Amino acid sequence: MAIATTTQFTATGLAPSTSYTFHLVAVDAAGNLSGASSSATATTPGTQAIVDYDFPRGDTLAAKNGWAFASTSWSLAPTPDGSGLGLPFTYPGVLPGNYGMSEMRFTMPPQDEFWLRVRWHIPAHYAHRHDTELQIANAAAAGWQVGDRVRGTDGVSEGVISRVDTSTVFLRFAAKAAFNSVWVGTLTNTTRNSALASTGRMQWGANNKLLAIWADGYSSAGLGSTMVWQTDSDWYFSGSTHSVVTVGYSKGGNTVTGAVANGGTLITPADHGKHMDIIFHGKFSTAPGAKNGVIRTFARKQGETAYTMHHNITNADMDKRSDVAAHLRQWRAGYLMGWANSGFDAASTFHISKIEVFAQRPADLAGVSP
């Protein structure tokens, strides 16, 4: 008589939201194999977010699932694309040489490794400026005005005046802006056929904060590491007026973040007035001194079906500290947005309409290297 029996087994290493087909083969005590069974198909469940804020769905800023905003009185506002409400970050319009600030701090469920996803809405009139300040006396008296073109000492490099004061002139998108040899000396206003002397040059920062995550304290205030993602003017890197995404980190020990890694173009004019989903991934080194911490950035723009990877850093020197209180050793706090060092010519409002935190790689990244 044949007796039916059931044997259970566990398959490990499977990807989320993925279908797998199984065939079974029996083996007897002598090692003889049977023919393969008919196929059986199973689909793994998707990765679940441990934190999930969806403001268009009706969520508020109330704390939940280990996430808490520093302020719950900040009013949500409609996103420009009409998709619903979002958390607004408004930067006032300021003259060149001035910064902007809009920031929301938070705490999140402590993690050794996290994936944090936000849906980020770009203003329709977004413009990432890049200004260079020149020390030029009497420019206003000489009739130099905003919009004039100024040529450097090399007779080739040019920039457009964005601000004129009593003793300073700001140039927008000046070629070779980092070189004193080009912008210190006699400069020519080609619009007015006028020449004046520049005695100093300073390139204003154009890095604008997007997200920071830390363990016990931010940047030099922490013994643990900090990661900071930013947008920056591509003019600094390759001479385009687009925005790139960068990331830098501190290795801890009360140090500041070091050099940034350029992840390539993130915002072009085609993205103005639209949203994108950005996934930020961080992981401590596996052991003290191993220098194999992970920092990755992925973005999926409105209308796209797949993510693009912008950073794949796998050698970050980010140890999980053992010399701080146990509850401060993991990634646990941060801020959204923050200082806009470039400033904006006109008031500009960004929105974040969704926030999710995952303890495992989100299913949406299936098929995206690595």
PDB file of N, CA and C in Angstrom, residues 107-203:
ATOM      1  N   THR A 107      13.099  61.561  13.974  1.00  0.00           N
ATOM      2  CA  THR A 107      13.729  60.336  14.452  1.00  0.00           C
ATOM      3  C   THR A 107      13.015  59.173  13.786  1.00  0.00           C
ATOM      4  N   MET A 108      13.749  58.067  13.603  1.00  0.00           N
ATOM      5  CA  MET A 108      13.178  56.921  12.905  1.00  0.00           C
ATOM      6  C   MET A 108      13.545  55.641  13.647  1.00  0.00           C
ATOM      7  N   PRO A 109      12.933  54.509  13.291  1.00  0.00           N
ATOM      8  CA  PRO A 109      13.287  53.255  13.958  1.00  0.00           C
ATOM      9  C   PRO A 109      14.777  52.966  13.786  1.00  0.00           C
ATOM     10  N   PRO A 110      15.518  52.727  14.861  1.00  0.00           N
ATOM     11  CA  PRO A 110      16.968  52.489  14.754  1.00  0.00           C
ATOM     12  C   PRO A 110      17.271  51.286  13.860  1.00  0.00           C
ATOM     13  N   GLN A 111      18.239  51.471  12.963  1.00  0.00           N
ATOM     14  CA  GLN A 111      18.595  50.417  12.006  1.00  0.00           C
ATOM     15  C   GLN A 111      20.111  50.378  11.808  1.00  0.00           C
ATOM     16  N   ASP A 112      20.665  49.163  11.626  1.00  0.00           N
ATOM     17  CA  ASP A 112      22.043  49.038  11.156  1.00  0.00           C
ATOM     18  C   ASP A 112      22.116  49.282   9.654  1.00  0.00           C
ATOM     19  N   GLU A 113      21.015  48.982   8.986  1.00  0.00           N
ATOM     20  CA  GLU A 113      20.910  49.161   7.538  1.00  0.00           C
ATOM     21  C   GLU A 113      19.493  49.613   7.226  1.00  0.00           C
ATOM     22  N   PHE A 114      19.346  50.608   6.372  1.00  0.00           N
ATOM     23  CA  PHE A 114      18.016  51.130   6.059  1.00  0.00           C
ATOM     24  C   PHE A 114      17.925  51.481   4.581  1.00  0.00           C
ATOM     25  N   TRP A 115      16.708  51.482   4.102  1.00  0.00           N
ATOM     26  CA  TRP A 115      16.335  52.071   2.819  1.00  0.00           C
ATOM     27  C   TRP A 115      15.237  53.080   3.131  1.00  0.00           C
ATOM     28  N   LEU A 116      15.443  54.335   2.785  1.00  0.00           N
ATOM     29  CA  LEU A 116      14.456  55.387   3.041  1.00  0.00           C
ATOM     30  C   LEU A 116      14.030  55.965   1.698  1.00  0.00           C
ATOM     31  N   ARG A 117      12.730  55.946   1.449  1.00  0.00           N
ATOM     32  CA  ARG A 117      12.215  56.455   0.170  1.00  0.00           C
ATOM     33  C   ARG A 117      11.327  57.667   0.407  1.00  0.00           C
ATOM     34  N   VAL A 118      11.534  58.704  -0.401  1.00  0.00           N
ATOM     35  CA  VAL A 118      10.664  59.877  -0.366  1.00  0.00           C
ATOM     36  C   VAL A 118      10.151  60.152  -1.775  1.00  0.00           C
ATOM     37  N   ARG A 119       8.949  60.701  -1.848  1.00  0.00           N
ATOM     38  CA  ARG A 119       8.444  61.249  -3.108  1.00  0.00           C
ATOM     39  C   ARG A 119       8.618  62.750  -3.027  1.00  0.00           C
ATOM     40  N   TRP A 120       9.453  63.267  -3.919  1.00  0.00           N
ATOM     41  CA  TRP A 120       9.927  64.655  -3.854  1.00  0.00           C
ATOM     42  C   TRP A 120       9.386  65.414  -5.060  1.00  0.00           C
ATOM     43  N   HIS A 121       8.707  66.536  -4.792  1.00  0.00           N
ATOM     44  CA  HIS A 121       8.095  67.343  -5.842  1.00  0.00           C
ATOM     45  C   HIS A 121       8.946  68.589  -6.090  1.00  0.00           C
ATOM     46  N   ILE A 122       9.310  68.817  -7.356  1.00  0.00           N
ATOM     47  CA  ILE A 122      10.172  69.932  -7.754  1.00  0.00           C
ATOM     48  C   ILE A 122       9.301  71.123  -8.161  1.00  0.00           C
ATOM     49  N   PRO A 123       9.637  72.350  -7.737  1.00  0.00           N
ATOM     50  CA  PRO A 123       8.853  73.517  -8.165  1.00  0.00           C
ATOM     51  C   PRO A 123       8.876  73.681  -9.687  1.00  0.00           C
ATOM     52  N   ALA A 124       7.790  74.196 -10.229  1.00  0.00           N
ATOM     53  CA  ALA A 124       7.701  74.379 -11.681  1.00  0.00           C
ATOM     54  C   ALA A 124       8.719  75.394 -12.181  1.00  0.00           C
ATOM     55  N   HIS A 125       9.050  76.397 -11.362  1.00  0.00           N
ATOM     56  CA  HIS A 125       9.989  77.438 -11.789  1.00  0.00           C
ATOM     57  C   HIS A 125      11.384  77.215 -11.196  1.00  0.00           C
ATOM     58  N   TYR A 126      11.701  75.975 -10.841  1.00  0.00           N
ATOM     59  CA  TYR A 126      12.980  75.637 -10.212  1.00  0.00           C
ATOM     60  C   TYR A 126      14.157  76.157 -11.043  1.00  0.00           C
ATOM     61  N   ALA A 127      15.122  76.755 -10.371  1.00  0.00           N
ATOM     62  CA  ALA A 127      16.357  77.198 -11.025  1.00  0.00           C
ATOM     63  C   ALA A 127      17.489  77.101 -10.011  1.00  0.00           C
ATOM     64  N   HIS A 128      18.504  76.334 -10.341  1.00  0.00           N
ATOM     65  CA  HIS A 128      19.650  76.136  -9.450  1.00  0.00           C
ATOM     66  C   HIS A 128      20.749  77.106  -9.876  1.00  0.00           C
ATOM     67  N   ARG A 129      20.989  78.106  -9.057  1.00  0.00           N
ATOM     68  CA  ARG A 129      21.925  79.137  -9.467  1.00  0.00           C
ATOM     69  C   ARG A 129      23.348  78.836  -8.992  1.00  0.00           C
ATOM     70  N   HIS A 130      24.296  79.450  -9.681  1.00  0.00           N
ATOM     71  CA  HIS A 130      25.713  79.303  -9.343  1.00  0.00           C
ATOM     72  C   HIS A 130      26.359  80.669  -9.533  1.00  0.00           C
ATOM     73  N   ASP A 131      26.714  81.320  -8.421  1.00  0.00           N
ATOM     74  CA  ASP A 131      27.201  82.696  -8.464  1.00  0.00           C
ATOM     75  C   ASP A 131      28.639  82.809  -7.975  1.00  0.00           C
ATOM     76  N   THR A 132      29.351  83.743  -8.565  1.00  0.00           N
ATOM     77  CA  THR A 132      30.722  84.057  -8.173  1.00  0.00           C
ATOM     78  C   THR A 132      30.782  85.525  -7.785  1.00  0.00           C
ATOM     79  N   GLU A 133      31.292  85.797  -6.586  1.00  0.00           N
ATOM     80  CA  GLU A 133      31.382  87.170  -6.084  1.00  0.00           C
ATOM     81  C   GLU A 133      32.754  87.750  -6.416  1.00  0.00           C
ATOM     82  N   LEU A 134      32.750  88.930  -7.028  1.00  0.00           N
ATOM     83  CA  LEU A 134      33.986  89.625  -7.384  1.00  0.00           C
ATOM     84  C   LEU A 134      34.066  90.946  -6.633  1.00  0.00           C
ATOM     85  N   GLN A 135      35.255  91.278  -6.155  1.00  0.00           N
ATOM     86  CA  GLN A 135      35.482  92.568  -5.500  1.00  0.00           C
ATOM     87  C   GLN A 135      35.831  93.603  -6.564  1.00  0.00           C
ATOM     88  N   ILE A 136      34.831  94.414  -6.930  1.00  0.00           N
ATOM     89  CA  ILE A 136      35.004  95.436  -7.962  1.00  0.00           C
ATOM     90  C   ILE A 136      34.425  96.741  -7.435  1.00  0.00           C
ATOM     91  N   ALA A 137      35.264  97.715  -7.220  1.00  0.00           N
ATOM     92  CA  ALA A 137      34.806  99.022  -6.731  1.00  0.00           C
ATOM     93  C   ALA A 137      34.202  99.828  -7.883  1.00  0.00           C
ATOM     94  N   ASN A 138      33.156 100.590  -7.555  1.00  0.00           N
ATOM     95  CA  ASN A 138      32.572 101.569  -8.478  1.00  0.00           C
ATOM     96  C   ASN A 138      31.860 100.952  -9.684  1.00  0.00           C
ATOM     97  N   ALA A 139      31.493  99.663  -9.605  1.00  0.00           N
ATOM     98  CA  ALA A 139      30.791  99.057 -10.737  1.00  0.00           C
ATOM     99  C   ALA A 139      29.431  99.720 -10.948  1.00  0.00           C
ATOM    100  N   ALA A 140      28.721  99.987  -9.844  1.00  0.00           N
ATOM    101  CA  ALA A 140      27.418 100.636  -9.970  1.00  0.00           C
ATOM    102  C   ALA A 140      27.570 102.033 -10.553  1.00  0.00           C
ATOM    103  N   ALA A 141      28.583 102.756 -10.065  1.00  0.00           N
ATOM    104  CA  ALA A 141      28.808 104.111 -10.562  1.00  0.00           C
ATOM    105  C   ALA A 141      29.178 104.109 -12.040  1.00  0.00           C
ATOM    106  N   ALA A 142      29.815 103.036 -12.487  1.00  0.00           N
ATOM    107  CA  ALA A 142      30.213 102.933 -13.891  1.00  0.00           C
ATOM    108  C   ALA A 142      29.064 102.473 -14.784  1.00  0.00           C
ATOM    109  N   GLY A 143      27.908 102.221 -14.173  1.00  0.00           N
ATOM    110  CA  GLY A 143      26.744 101.850 -14.965  1.00  0.00           C
ATOM    111  C   GLY A 143      26.587 100.365 -15.226  1.00  0.00           C
ATOM    112  N   TRP A 144      27.388  99.533 -14.530  1.00  0.00           N
ATOM    113  CA  TRP A 144      27.239  98.085 -14.713  1.00  0.00           C
ATOM    114  C   TRP A 144      25.908  97.639 -14.115  1.00  0.00           C
ATOM    115  N   GLN A 145      25.185  96.773 -14.837  1.00  0.00           N
ATOM    116  CA  GLN A 145      23.846  96.386 -14.418  1.00  0.00           C
ATOM    117  C   GLN A 145      23.636  94.874 -14.521  1.00  0.00           C
ATOM    118  N   VAL A 146      22.619  94.414 -13.795  1.00  0.00           N
ATOM    119  CA  VAL A 146      22.229  93.003 -13.875  1.00  0.00           C
ATOM    120  C   VAL A 146      21.886  92.661 -15.325  1.00  0.00           C
ATOM    121  N   GLY A 147      22.419  91.558 -15.797  1.00  0.00           N
ATOM    122  CA  GLY A 147      22.197  91.126 -17.174  1.00  0.00           C
ATOM    123  C   GLY A 147      23.354  91.427 -18.099  1.00  0.00           C
ATOM    124  N   ASP A 148      24.267  92.313 -17.690  1.00  0.00           N
ATOM    125  CA  ASP A 148      25.446  92.601 -18.509  1.00  0.00           C
ATOM    126  C   ASP A 148      26.367  91.386 -18.559  1.00  0.00           C
ATOM    127  N   ARG A 149      27.081  91.236 -19.664  1.00  0.00           N
ATOM    128  CA  ARG A 149      28.076  90.173 -19.789  1.00  0.00           C
ATOM    129  C   ARG A 149      29.457  90.729 -19.459  1.00  0.00           C
ATOM    130  N   VAL A 150      30.192  89.959 -18.650  1.00  0.00           N
ATOM    131  CA  VAL A 150      31.535  90.363 -18.228  1.00  0.00           C
ATOM    132  C   VAL A 150      32.521  89.294 -18.671  1.00  0.00           C
ATOM    133  N   ARG A 151      33.656  89.743 -19.217  1.00  0.00           N
ATOM    134  CA  ARG A 151      34.678  88.825 -19.732  1.00  0.00           C
ATOM    135  C   ARG A 151      35.900  88.860 -18.823  1.00  0.00           C
ATOM    136  N   GLY A 152      36.489  87.688 -18.593  1.00  0.00           N
ATOM    137  CA  GLY A 152      37.638  87.563 -17.713  1.00  0.00           C
ATOM    138  C   GLY A 152      38.933  88.013 -18.354  1.00  0.00           C
ATOM    139  N   THR A 153      40.009  87.901 -17.558  1.00  0.00           N
ATOM    140  CA  THR A 153      41.321  88.371 -18.014  1.00  0.00           C
ATOM    141  C   THR A 153      41.876  87.533 -19.158  1.00  0.00           C
ATOM    142  N   ASP A 154      41.345  86.330 -19.359  1.00  0.00           N
ATOM    143  CA  ASP A 154      41.836  85.490 -20.458  1.00  0.00           C
ATOM    144  C   ASP A 154      41.245  85.888 -21.796  1.00  0.00           C
ATOM    145  N   GLY A 155      40.307  86.853 -21.778  1.00  0.00           N
ATOM    146  CA  GLY A 155      39.710  87.329 -23.011  1.00  0.00           C
ATOM    147  C   GLY A 155      38.679  86.404 -23.616  1.00  0.00           C
ATOM    148  N   VAL A 156      38.345  85.325 -22.909  1.00  0.00           N
ATOM    149  CA  VAL A 156      37.415  84.327 -23.441  1.00  0.00           C
ATOM    150  C   VAL A 156      36.276  84.028 -22.465  1.00  0.00           C
ATOM    151  N   SER A 157      36.629  83.731 -21.220  1.00  0.00           N
ATOM    152  CA  SER A 157      35.646  83.293 -20.220  1.00  0.00           C
ATOM    153  C   SER A 157      34.692  84.427 -19.876  1.00  0.00           C
ATOM    154  N   GLU A 158      33.389  84.091 -19.782  1.00  0.00           N
ATOM    155  CA  GLU A 158      32.390  85.113 -19.503  1.00  0.00           C
ATOM    156  C   GLU A 158      31.388  84.642 -18.454  1.00  0.00           C
ATOM    157  N   GLY A 159      30.723  85.617 -17.845  1.00  0.00           N
ATOM    158  CA  GLY A 159      29.621  85.376 -16.940  1.00  0.00           C
ATOM    159  C   GLY A 159      28.634  86.511 -17.069  1.00  0.00           C
ATOM    160  N   VAL A 160      27.438  86.330 -16.512  1.00  0.00           N
ATOM    161  CA  VAL A 160      26.381  87.340 -16.597  1.00  0.00           C
ATOM    162  C   VAL A 160      26.145  87.927 -15.215  1.00  0.00           C
ATOM    163  N   ILE A 161      26.107  89.244 -15.112  1.00  0.00           N
ATOM    164  CA  ILE A 161      25.923  89.906 -13.821  1.00  0.00           C
ATOM    165  C   ILE A 161      24.549  89.562 -13.245  1.00  0.00           C
ATOM    166  N   SER A 162      24.555  89.087 -11.986  1.00  0.00           N
ATOM    167  CA  SER A 162      23.302  88.778 -11.294  1.00  0.00           C
ATOM    168  C   SER A 162      23.036  89.736 -10.138  1.00  0.00           C
ATOM    169  N   ARG A 163      24.050  90.514  -9.741  1.00  0.00           N
ATOM    170  CA  ARG A 163      23.874  91.494  -8.668  1.00  0.00           C
ATOM    171  C   ARG A 163      25.029  92.485  -8.721  1.00  0.00           C
ATOM    172  N   VAL A 164      24.719  93.766  -8.469  1.00  0.00           N
ATOM    173  CA  VAL A 164      25.740  94.815  -8.400  1.00  0.00           C
ATOM    174  C   VAL A 164      25.559  95.588  -7.108  1.00  0.00           C
ATOM    175  N   ASP A 165      26.621  95.681  -6.303  1.00  0.00           N
ATOM    176  CA  ASP A 165      26.628  96.494  -5.093  1.00  0.00           C
ATOM    177  C   ASP A 165      27.717  97.552  -5.210  1.00  0.00           C
ATOM    178  N   THR A 166      27.909  98.293  -4.129  1.00  0.00           N
ATOM    179  CA  THR A 166      28.893  99.370  -4.144  1.00  0.00           C
ATOM    180  C   THR A 166      30.291  98.867  -4.461  1.00  0.00           C
ATOM    181  N   SER A 167      30.666  97.723  -3.863  1.00  0.00           N
ATOM    182  CA  SER A 167      32.035  97.233  -4.035  1.00  0.00           C
ATOM    183  C   SER A 167      32.108  95.795  -4.530  1.00  0.00           C
ATOM    184  N   THR A 168      30.976  95.210  -4.880  1.00  0.00           N
ATOM    185  CA  THR A 168      30.985  93.821  -5.347  1.00  0.00           C
ATOM    186  C   THR A 168      30.092  93.646  -6.566  1.00  0.00           C
ATOM    187  N   VAL A 169      30.446  92.643  -7.353  1.00  0.00           N
ATOM    188  CA  VAL A 169      29.646  92.232  -8.503  1.00  0.00           C
ATOM    189  C   VAL A 169      29.518  90.713  -8.446  1.00  0.00           C
ATOM    190  N   PHE A 170      28.301  90.212  -8.624  1.00  0.00           N
ATOM    191  CA  PHE A 170      28.080  88.771  -8.679  1.00  0.00           C
ATOM    192  C   PHE A 170      27.848  88.367 -10.125  1.00  0.00           C
ATOM    193  N   LEU A 171      28.527  87.289 -10.548  1.00  0.00           N
ATOM    194  CA  LEU A 171      28.346  86.747 -11.883  1.00  0.00           C
ATOM    195  C   LEU A 171      27.635  85.402 -11.800  1.00  0.00           C
ATOM    196  N   ARG A 172      26.653  85.196 -12.654  1.00  0.00           N
ATOM    197  CA  ARG A 172      25.932  83.927 -12.738  1.00  0.00           C
ATOM    198  C   ARG A 172      26.585  83.060 -13.819  1.00  0.00           C
ATOM    199  N   PHE A 173      26.854  81.806 -13.474  1.00  0.00           N
ATOM    200  CA  PHE A 173      27.428  80.828 -14.399  1.00  0.00           C
ATOM    201  C   PHE A 173      28.665  81.383 -15.114  1.00  0.00           C
ATOM    202  N   ALA A 174      29.612  81.838 -14.308  1.00  0.00           N
ATOM    203  CA  ALA A 174      30.871  82.337 -14.856  1.00  0.00           C
ATOM    204  C   ALA A 174      31.756  81.168 -15.267  1.00  0.00           C
ATOM    205  N   ALA A 175      32.266  81.198 -16.472  1.00  0.00           N
ATOM    206  CA  ALA A 175      33.191  80.160 -16.921  1.00  0.00           C
ATOM    207  C   ALA A 175      34.477  80.236 -16.104  1.00  0.00           C
ATOM    208  N   LYS A 176      35.039  79.082 -15.798  1.00  0.00           N
ATOM    209  CA  LYS A 176      36.280  78.995 -15.008  1.00  0.00           C
ATOM    210  C   LYS A 176      36.160  79.797 -13.712  1.00  0.00           C
ATOM    211  N   ALA A 177      35.010  79.650 -13.045  1.00  0.00           N
ATOM    212  CA  ALA A 177      34.716  80.450 -11.856  1.00  0.00           C
ATOM    213  C   ALA A 177      35.685  80.206 -10.713  1.00  0.00           C
ATOM    214  N   ALA A 178      36.392  79.083 -10.719  1.00  0.00           N
ATOM    215  CA  ALA A 178      37.289  78.749  -9.609  1.00  0.00           C
ATOM    216  C   ALA A 178      38.682  79.343  -9.761  1.00  0.00           C
ATOM    217  N   PHE A 179      38.934  80.083 -10.837  1.00  0.00           N
ATOM    218  CA  PHE A 179      40.297  80.523 -11.128  1.00  0.00           C
ATOM    219  C   PHE A 179      40.476  82.017 -10.880  1.00  0.00           C
ATOM    220  N   ASN A 180      41.355  82.346  -9.917  1.00  0.00           N
ATOM    221  CA  ASN A 180      41.718  83.745  -9.708  1.00  0.00           C
ATOM    222  C   ASN A 180      42.396  84.321 -10.943  1.00  0.00           C
ATOM    223  N   SER A 181      43.138  83.486 -11.660  1.00  0.00           N
ATOM    224  CA  SER A 181      43.862  83.961 -12.835  1.00  0.00           C
ATOM    225  C   SER A 181      42.923  84.486 -13.913  1.00  0.00           C
ATOM    226  N   VAL A 182      41.659  84.079 -13.846  1.00  0.00           N
ATOM    227  CA  VAL A 182      40.680  84.532 -14.836  1.00  0.00           C
ATOM    228  C   VAL A 182      39.860  85.707 -14.326  1.00  0.00           C
ATOM    229  N   TRP A 183      39.568  85.729 -13.008  1.00  0.00           N
ATOM    230  CA  TRP A 183      38.615  86.708 -12.485  1.00  0.00           C
ATOM    231  C   TRP A 183      39.210  87.701 -11.495  1.00  0.00           C
ATOM    232  N   VAL A 184      40.506  87.727 -11.346  1.00  0.00           N
ATOM    233  CA  VAL A 184      41.182  88.778 -10.585  1.00  0.00           C
ATOM    234  C   VAL A 184      42.113  89.499 -11.550  1.00  0.00           C
ATOM    235  N   GLY A 185      41.891  90.797 -11.706  1.00  0.00           N
ATOM    236  CA  GLY A 185      42.612  91.586 -12.696  1.00  0.00           C
ATOM    237  C   GLY A 185      41.627  92.482 -13.422  1.00  0.00           C
ATOM    238  N   THR A 186      41.990  92.955 -14.586  1.00  0.00           N
ATOM    239  CA  THR A 186      41.121  93.842 -15.354  1.00  0.00           C
ATOM    240  C   THR A 186      40.080  93.032 -16.118  1.00  0.00           C
ATOM    241  N   LEU A 187      38.801  93.317 -15.814  1.00  0.00           N
ATOM    242  CA  LEU A 187      37.690  92.618 -16.442  1.00  0.00           C
ATOM    243  C   LEU A 187      36.934  93.575 -17.356  1.00  0.00           C
ATOM    244  N   THR A 188      36.336  93.022 -18.399  1.00  0.00           N
ATOM    245  CA  THR A 188      35.651  93.849 -19.386  1.00  0.00           C
ATOM    246  C   THR A 188      34.157  93.556 -19.408  1.00  0.00           C
ATOM    247  N   ASN A 189      33.373  94.607 -19.234  1.00  0.00           N
ATOM    248  CA  ASN A 189      31.927  94.512 -19.414  1.00  0.00           C
ATOM    249  C   ASN A 189      31.670  94.693 -20.907  1.00  0.00           C
ATOM    250  N   THR A 190      31.428  93.570 -21.606  1.00  0.00           N
ATOM    251  CA  THR A 190      31.286  93.640 -23.058  1.00  0.00           C
ATOM    252  C   THR A 190      29.961  94.275 -23.471  1.00  0.00           C
ATOM    253  N   THR A 191      28.983  94.283 -22.577  1.00  0.00           N
ATOM    254  CA  THR A 191      27.701  94.917 -22.885  1.00  0.00           C
ATOM    255  C   THR A 191      27.865  96.427 -22.978  1.00  0.00           C
ATOM    256  N   ARG A 192      28.749  96.991 -22.140  1.00  0.00           N
ATOM    257  CA  ARG A 192      28.883  98.452 -22.054  1.00  0.00           C
ATOM    258  C   ARG A 192      30.254  98.948 -22.503  1.00  0.00           C
ATOM    259  N   ASN A 193      31.078  98.017 -22.998  1.00  0.00           N
ATOM    260  CA  ASN A 193      32.418  98.380 -23.451  1.00  0.00           C
ATOM    261  C   ASN A 193      33.157  99.161 -22.373  1.00  0.00           C
ATOM    262  N   SER A 194      33.161  98.560 -21.150  1.00  0.00           N
ATOM    263  CA  SER A 194      33.747  99.214 -19.980  1.00  0.00           C
ATOM    264  C   SER A 194      34.642  98.219 -19.265  1.00  0.00           C
ATOM    265  N   ALA A 195      35.752  98.698 -18.696  1.00  0.00           N
ATOM    266  CA  ALA A 195      36.687  97.819 -17.986  1.00  0.00           C
ATOM    267  C   ALA A 195      36.907  98.329 -16.567  1.00  0.00           C
ATOM    268  N   LEU A 196      36.933  97.402 -15.606  1.00  0.00           N
ATOM    269  CA  LEU A 196      37.211  97.717 -14.209  1.00  0.00           C
ATOM    270  C   LEU A 196      38.090  96.624 -13.621  1.00  0.00           C
ATOM    271  N   ALA A 197      38.740  96.951 -12.500  1.00  0.00           N
ATOM    272  CA  ALA A 197      39.653  96.005 -11.854  1.00  0.00           C
ATOM    273  C   ALA A 197      38.929  95.178 -10.801  1.00  0.00           C
ATOM    274  N   SER A 198      39.155  93.881 -10.832  1.00  0.00           N
ATOM    275  CA  SER A 198      38.682  92.966  -9.790  1.00  0.00           C
ATOM    276  C   SER A 198      39.858  92.629  -8.887  1.00  0.00           C
ATOM    277  N   THR A 199      39.670  92.817  -7.574  1.00  0.00           N
ATOM    278  CA  THR A 199      40.762  92.561  -6.627  1.00  0.00           C
ATOM    279  C   THR A 199      40.565  91.288  -5.817  1.00  0.00           C
ATOM    280  N   GLY A 200      39.455  90.590  -6.026  1.00  0.00           N
ATOM    281  CA  GLY A 200      39.212  89.354  -5.284  1.00  0.00           C
ATOM    282  C   GLY A 200      38.072  88.567  -5.890  1.00  0.00           C
ATOM    283  N   ARG A 201      38.085  87.265  -5.644  1.00  0.00           N
ATOM    284  CA  ARG A 201      37.060  86.365  -6.200  1.00  0.00           C
ATOM    285  C   ARG A 201      36.660  85.339  -5.149  1.00  0.00           C
ATOM    286  N   MET A 202      35.358  85.057  -5.035  1.00  0.00           N
ATOM    287  CA  MET A 202      34.880  83.985  -4.170  1.00  0.00           C
ATOM    288  C   MET A 202      33.717  83.274  -4.852  1.00  0.00           C
ATOM    289  N   GLN A 203      33.845  81.961  -4.985  1.00  0.00           N
ATOM    290  CA  GLN A 203      32.787  81.161  -5.590  1.00  0.00           C
ATOM    291  C   GLN A 203      31.817  80.729  -4.495  1.00  0.00           C
TER     292      GLN A 203
END
